[in-house]
């Protein structure tokens, strides 16, 4: 795999780890609140994140050329 992909994965892991590391109580409440959301809303939220990630990736890869 390309080293850029591994660097991006590492950055995601760092960002995902900041919440529980710095604000564990707030993070836990947020996770508990998310478990109460309907599946349909979580599907839309996840889809939106995927689309945003693909758009950002496409913009960066076009700009890098």
GROMACS .gro file of N, CA, C and O in nm:
model
  260
    1UNK      N    1   0.084  -0.119   0.000
    1UNK     CA    2   0.000   0.000   0.000
    1UNK      C    3   0.088   0.125   0.000
    1UNK      O    4   0.198   0.125   0.054
    2UNK      N    5   0.036   0.228  -0.054
    2UNK     CA    6   0.106   0.354  -0.062
    2UNK      C    7   0.131   0.409   0.079
    2UNK      O    8   0.047   0.400   0.167
    3UNK      N    9   0.248   0.469   0.101
    3UNK     CA   10   0.280   0.523   0.234
    3UNK      C   11   0.186   0.636   0.272
    3UNK      O   12   0.161   0.659   0.392
    4UNK      N   13   0.131   0.707   0.175
    4UNK     CA   14   0.037   0.815   0.205
    4UNK      C   15  -0.089   0.760   0.271
    4UNK      O   16  -0.143   0.821   0.364
    5UNK      N   17  -0.135   0.644   0.225
    5UNK     CA   18  -0.253   0.581   0.285
    5UNK      C   19  -0.224   0.545   0.430
    5UNK      O   20  -0.307   0.566   0.519
    6UNK      N   21  -0.105   0.490   0.456
    6UNK     CA   22  -0.070   0.454   0.594
    6UNK      C   23  -0.060   0.578   0.683
    6UNK      O   24  -0.100   0.576   0.799
    7UNK      N   25  -0.007   0.687   0.627
    7UNK     CA   26   0.001   0.812   0.704
    7UNK      C   27  -0.139   0.865   0.734
    7UNK      O   28  -0.166   0.914   0.844
    8UNK      N   29  -0.229   0.854   0.637
    8UNK     CA   30  -0.367   0.899   0.658
    8UNK      C   31  -0.434   0.814   0.765
    8UNK      O   32  -0.504   0.868   0.853
    9UNK      N   33  -0.413   0.684   0.762
    9UNK     CA   34  -0.469   0.595   0.864
    9UNK      C   35  -0.414   0.630   1.002
    9UNK      O   36  -0.489   0.634   1.100
   10UNK      N   37  -0.285   0.657   1.009
   10UNK     CA   38  -0.224   0.696   1.136
   10UNK      C   39  -0.286   0.825   1.190
   10UNK      O   40  -0.316   0.836   1.309
   11UNK      N   41  -0.310   0.921   1.102
   11UNK     CA   42  -0.371   1.047   1.145
   11UNK      C   43  -0.513   1.024   1.194
   11UNK      O   44  -0.555   1.083   1.295
   12UNK      N   45  -0.589   0.939   1.128
   12UNK     CA   46  -0.724   0.906   1.173
   12UNK      C   47  -0.720   0.845   1.312
   12UNK      O   48  -0.798   0.881   1.400
   13UNK      N   49  -0.627   0.753   1.335
   13UNK     CA   50  -0.616   0.690   1.467
   13UNK      C   51  -0.580   0.791   1.575
   13UNK      O   52  -0.635   0.787   1.686
   14UNK      N   53  -0.491   0.884   1.544
   14UNK     CA   54  -0.456   0.988   1.641
   14UNK      C   55  -0.578   1.074   1.672
   14UNK      O   56  -0.610   1.099   1.789
   15UNK      N   57  -0.649   1.118   1.569
   15UNK     CA   58  -0.766   1.204   1.591
   15UNK      C   59  -0.876   1.130   1.666
   15UNK      O   60  -0.941   1.187   1.754
   16UNK      N   61  -0.898   1.004   1.634
   16UNK     CA   62  -1.000   0.925   1.702
   16UNK      C   63  -0.962   0.901   1.849
   16UNK      O   64  -1.049   0.889   1.935
   17UNK      N   65  -0.835   0.892   1.878
   17UNK     CA   66  -0.790   0.867   2.014
   17UNK      C   67  -0.791   0.989   2.104
   17UNK      O   68  -0.789   0.977   2.227
   18UNK      N   69  -0.796   1.109   2.046
   18UNK     CA   70  -0.794   1.231   2.127
   18UNK      C   71  -0.916   1.244   2.217
   18UNK      O   72  -0.904   1.287   2.332
   19UNK      N   73  -1.033   1.208   2.167
   19UNK     CA   74  -1.156   1.221   2.247
   19UNK      C   75  -1.151   1.141   2.376
   19UNK      O   76  -1.162   1.199   2.485
   20UNK      N   77  -1.131   1.009   2.368
   20UNK     CA   78  -1.127   0.931   2.492
   20UNK      C   79  -1.008   0.965   2.581
   20UNK      O   80  -1.014   0.951   2.702
   21UNK      N   81  -0.898   1.011   2.521
   21UNK     CA   82  -0.780   1.042   2.601
   21UNK      C   83  -0.798   1.172   2.679
   21UNK      O   84  -0.766   1.180   2.798
   22UNK      N   85  -0.853   1.275   2.612
   22UNK     CA   86  -0.861   1.407   2.675
   22UNK      C   87  -0.991   1.430   2.752
   22UNK      O   88  -0.992   1.501   2.853
   23UNK      N   89  -1.103   1.373   2.704
   23UNK     CA   90  -1.233   1.396   2.766
   23UNK      C   91  -1.311   1.266   2.774
   23UNK      O   92  -1.412   1.248   2.704
   24UNK      N   93  -1.269   1.172   2.859
   24UNK     CA   94  -1.333   1.040   2.859
   24UNK      C   95  -1.481   1.043   2.897
   24UNK      O   96  -1.561   0.969   2.841
   25UNK      N   97  -1.520   1.128   2.990
   25UNK     CA   98  -1.662   1.133   3.031
   25UNK      C   99  -1.750   1.187   2.919
   25UNK      O  100  -1.857   1.133   2.892
   26UNK      N  101  -1.706   1.295   2.856
   26UNK     CA  102  -1.782   1.353   2.745
   26UNK      C  103  -1.790   1.254   2.630
   26UNK      O  104  -1.896   1.233   2.570
   27UNK      N  105  -1.678   1.186   2.600
   27UNK     CA  106  -1.674   1.088   2.492
   27UNK      C  107  -1.770   0.973   2.519
   27UNK      O  108  -1.844   0.930   2.432
   28UNK      N  109  -1.771   0.925   2.645
   28UNK     CA  110  -1.860   0.815   2.682
   28UNK      C  111  -2.007   0.856   2.668
   28UNK      O  112  -2.089   0.781   2.616
   29UNK      N  113  -2.041   0.979   2.710
   29UNK     CA  114  -2.180   1.027   2.696
   29UNK      C  115  -2.219   1.038   2.550
   29UNK      O  116  -2.332   1.006   2.512
   30UNK      N  117  -2.125   1.083   2.467
   30UNK     CA  118  -2.154   1.094   2.324
   30UNK      C  119  -2.180   0.955   2.264
   30UNK      O  120  -2.274   0.938   2.186
   31UNK      N  121  -2.098   0.858   2.299
   31UNK     CA  122  -2.117   0.722   2.248
   31UNK      C  123  -2.250   0.665   2.295
   31UNK      O  124  -2.325   0.603   2.218
   32UNK      N  125  -2.283   0.688   2.422
   32UNK     CA  126  -2.413   0.639   2.474
   32UNK      C  127  -2.529   0.706   2.402
   32UNK      O  128  -2.630   0.641   2.371
   33UNK      N  129  -2.517   0.835   2.373
   33UNK     CA  130  -2.623   0.905   2.300
   33UNK      C  131  -2.637   0.850   2.159
   33UNK      O  132  -2.748   0.837   2.106
   34UNK      N  133  -2.525   0.815   2.097
   34UNK     CA  134  -2.531   0.760   1.961
   34UNK      C  135  -2.599   0.624   1.958
   34UNK      O  136  -2.661   0.589   1.857
   35UNK      N  137  -2.590   0.547   2.066
   35UNK     CA  138  -2.655   0.416   2.067
   35UNK      C  139  -2.807   0.430   2.067
   35UNK      O  140  -2.877   0.335   2.033
   36UNK      N  141  -2.857   0.547   2.104
   36UNK     CA  142  -3.001   0.570   2.107
   36UNK      C  143  -3.057   0.618   1.973
   36UNK      O  144  -3.178   0.624   1.955
   37UNK      N  145  -2.969   0.654   1.880
   37UNK     CA  146  -3.013   0.704   1.750
   37UNK      C  147  -3.066   0.589   1.665
   37UNK      O  148  -3.015   0.477   1.673
   38UNK      N  149  -3.164   0.616   1.580
   38UNK     CA  150  -3.214   0.511   1.491
   38UNK      C  151  -3.109   0.471   1.387
   38UNK      O  152  -3.025   0.553   1.348
   39UNK      N  153  -3.115   0.346   1.345
   39UNK     CA  154  -3.019   0.294   1.247
   39UNK      C  155  -3.016   0.378   1.120
   39UNK      O  156  -2.910   0.402   1.063
   40UNK      N  157  -3.132   0.420   1.076
   40UNK     CA  158  -3.141   0.498   0.951
   40UNK      C  159  -3.056   0.626   0.959
   40UNK      O  160  -2.987   0.661   0.865
   41UNK      N  161  -3.062   0.693   1.074
   41UNK     CA  162  -2.984   0.815   1.093
   41UNK      C  163  -2.834   0.785   1.095
   41UNK      O  164  -2.754   0.859   1.037
   42UNK      N  165  -2.797   0.676   1.160
   42UNK     CA  166  -2.655   0.638   1.162
   42UNK      C  167  -2.606   0.602   1.023
   42UNK      O  168  -2.492   0.634   0.986
   43UNK      N  169  -2.690   0.536   0.943
   43UNK     CA  170  -2.653   0.504   0.805
   43UNK      C  171  -2.627   0.632   0.726
   43UNK      O  172  -2.528   0.642   0.653
   44UNK      N  173  -2.715   0.729   0.741
   44UNK     CA  174  -2.698   0.856   0.669
   44UNK      C  175  -2.573   0.930   0.715
   44UNK      O  176  -2.499   0.986   0.634
   45UNK      N  177  -2.551   0.932   0.845
   45UNK     CA  178  -2.433   0.999   0.900
   45UNK      C  179  -2.306   0.932   0.849
   45UNK      O  180  -2.213   0.999   0.802
   46UNK      N  181  -2.301   0.798   0.854
   46UNK     CA  182  -2.185   0.725   0.803
   46UNK      C  183  -2.163   0.748   0.654
   46UNK      O  184  -2.051   0.767   0.608
   47UNK      N  185  -2.272   0.747   0.578
   47UNK     CA  186  -2.262   0.773   0.435
   47UNK      C  187  -2.210   0.912   0.407
   47UNK      O  188  -2.129   0.932   0.316
   48UNK      N  189  -2.255   1.009   0.485
   48UNK     CA  190  -2.206   1.146   0.469
   48UNK      C  191  -2.057   1.157   0.496
   48UNK      O  192  -1.984   1.228   0.426
   49UNK      N  193  -2.010   1.085   0.597
   49UNK     CA  194  -1.866   1.086   0.627
   49UNK      C  195  -1.786   1.022   0.514
   49UNK      O  196  -1.679   1.072   0.476
   50UNK      N  197  -1.838   0.914   0.458
   50UNK     CA  198  -1.769   0.848   0.347
   50UNK      C  199  -1.763   0.941   0.227
   50UNK      O  200  -1.657   0.958   0.164
   51UNK      N  201  -1.874   1.004   0.193
   51UNK     CA  202  -1.877   1.096   0.079
   51UNK      C  203  -1.782   1.212   0.102
   51UNK      O  204  -1.705   1.250   0.013
   52UNK      N  205  -1.783   1.269   0.223
   52UNK     CA  206  -1.692   1.380   0.253
   52UNK      C  207  -1.547   1.336   0.239
   52UNK      O  208  -1.463   1.409   0.183
   53UNK      N  209  -1.514   1.217   0.287
   53UNK     CA  210  -1.378   1.167   0.276
   53UNK      C  211  -1.335   1.147   0.132
   53UNK      O  212  -1.223   1.182   0.093
   54UNK      N  213  -1.424   1.093   0.050
   54UNK     CA  214  -1.392   1.072  -0.091
   54UNK      C  215  -1.373   1.206  -0.163
   54UNK      O  216  -1.280   1.222  -0.243
   55UNK      N  217  -1.458   1.302  -0.133
   55UNK     CA  218  -1.445   1.434  -0.196
   55UNK      C  219  -1.313   1.501  -0.156
   55UNK      O  220  -1.241   1.555  -0.241
   56UNK      N  221  -1.280   1.496  -0.028
   56UNK     CA  222  -1.154   1.556   0.017
   56UNK      C  223  -1.035   1.486  -0.048
   56UNK      O  224  -0.941   1.550  -0.095
   57UNK      N  225  -1.040   1.353  -0.052
   57UNK     CA  226  -0.932   1.277  -0.116
   57UNK      C  227  -0.918   1.316  -0.263
   57UNK      O  228  -0.807   1.337  -0.312
   58UNK      N  229  -1.031   1.325  -0.334
   58UNK     CA  230  -1.027   1.361  -0.476
   58UNK      C  231  -0.971   1.501  -0.496
   58UNK      O  232  -0.890   1.524  -0.586
   59UNK      N  233  -1.012   1.594  -0.411
   59UNK     CA  234  -0.963   1.732  -0.423
   59UNK      C  235  -0.812   1.738  -0.400
   59UNK      O  236  -0.740   1.807  -0.473
   60UNK      N  237  -0.765   1.666  -0.299
   60UNK     CA  238  -0.621   1.668  -0.269
   60UNK      C  239  -0.542   1.600  -0.380
   60UNK      O  240  -0.437   1.650  -0.421
   61UNK      N  241  -0.592   1.488  -0.430
   61UNK     CA  242  -0.518   1.417  -0.535
   61UNK      C  243  -0.517   1.496  -0.664
   61UNK      O  244  -0.419   1.492  -0.739
   62UNK      N  245  -0.622   1.572  -0.695
   62UNK     CA  246  -0.623   1.656  -0.815
   62UNK      C  247  -0.526   1.773  -0.800
   62UNK      O  248  -0.460   1.812  -0.895
   63UNK      N  249  -0.522   1.827  -0.679
   63UNK     CA  250  -0.435   1.943  -0.653
   63UNK      C  251  -0.288   1.903  -0.654
   63UNK      O  252  -0.202   1.981  -0.690
   64UNK      N  253  -0.258   1.780  -0.618
   64UNK     CA  254  -0.120   1.734  -0.610
   64UNK      C  255  -0.057   1.712  -0.748
   64UNK      O  256   0.063   1.705  -0.759
   65UNK      N  257  -0.138   1.701  -0.852
   65UNK     CA  258  -0.084   1.677  -0.986
   65UNK      C  259  -0.017   1.795  -1.043
   65UNK      O  260  -0.018   1.898  -1.045
   0.00000   0.00000   0.00000
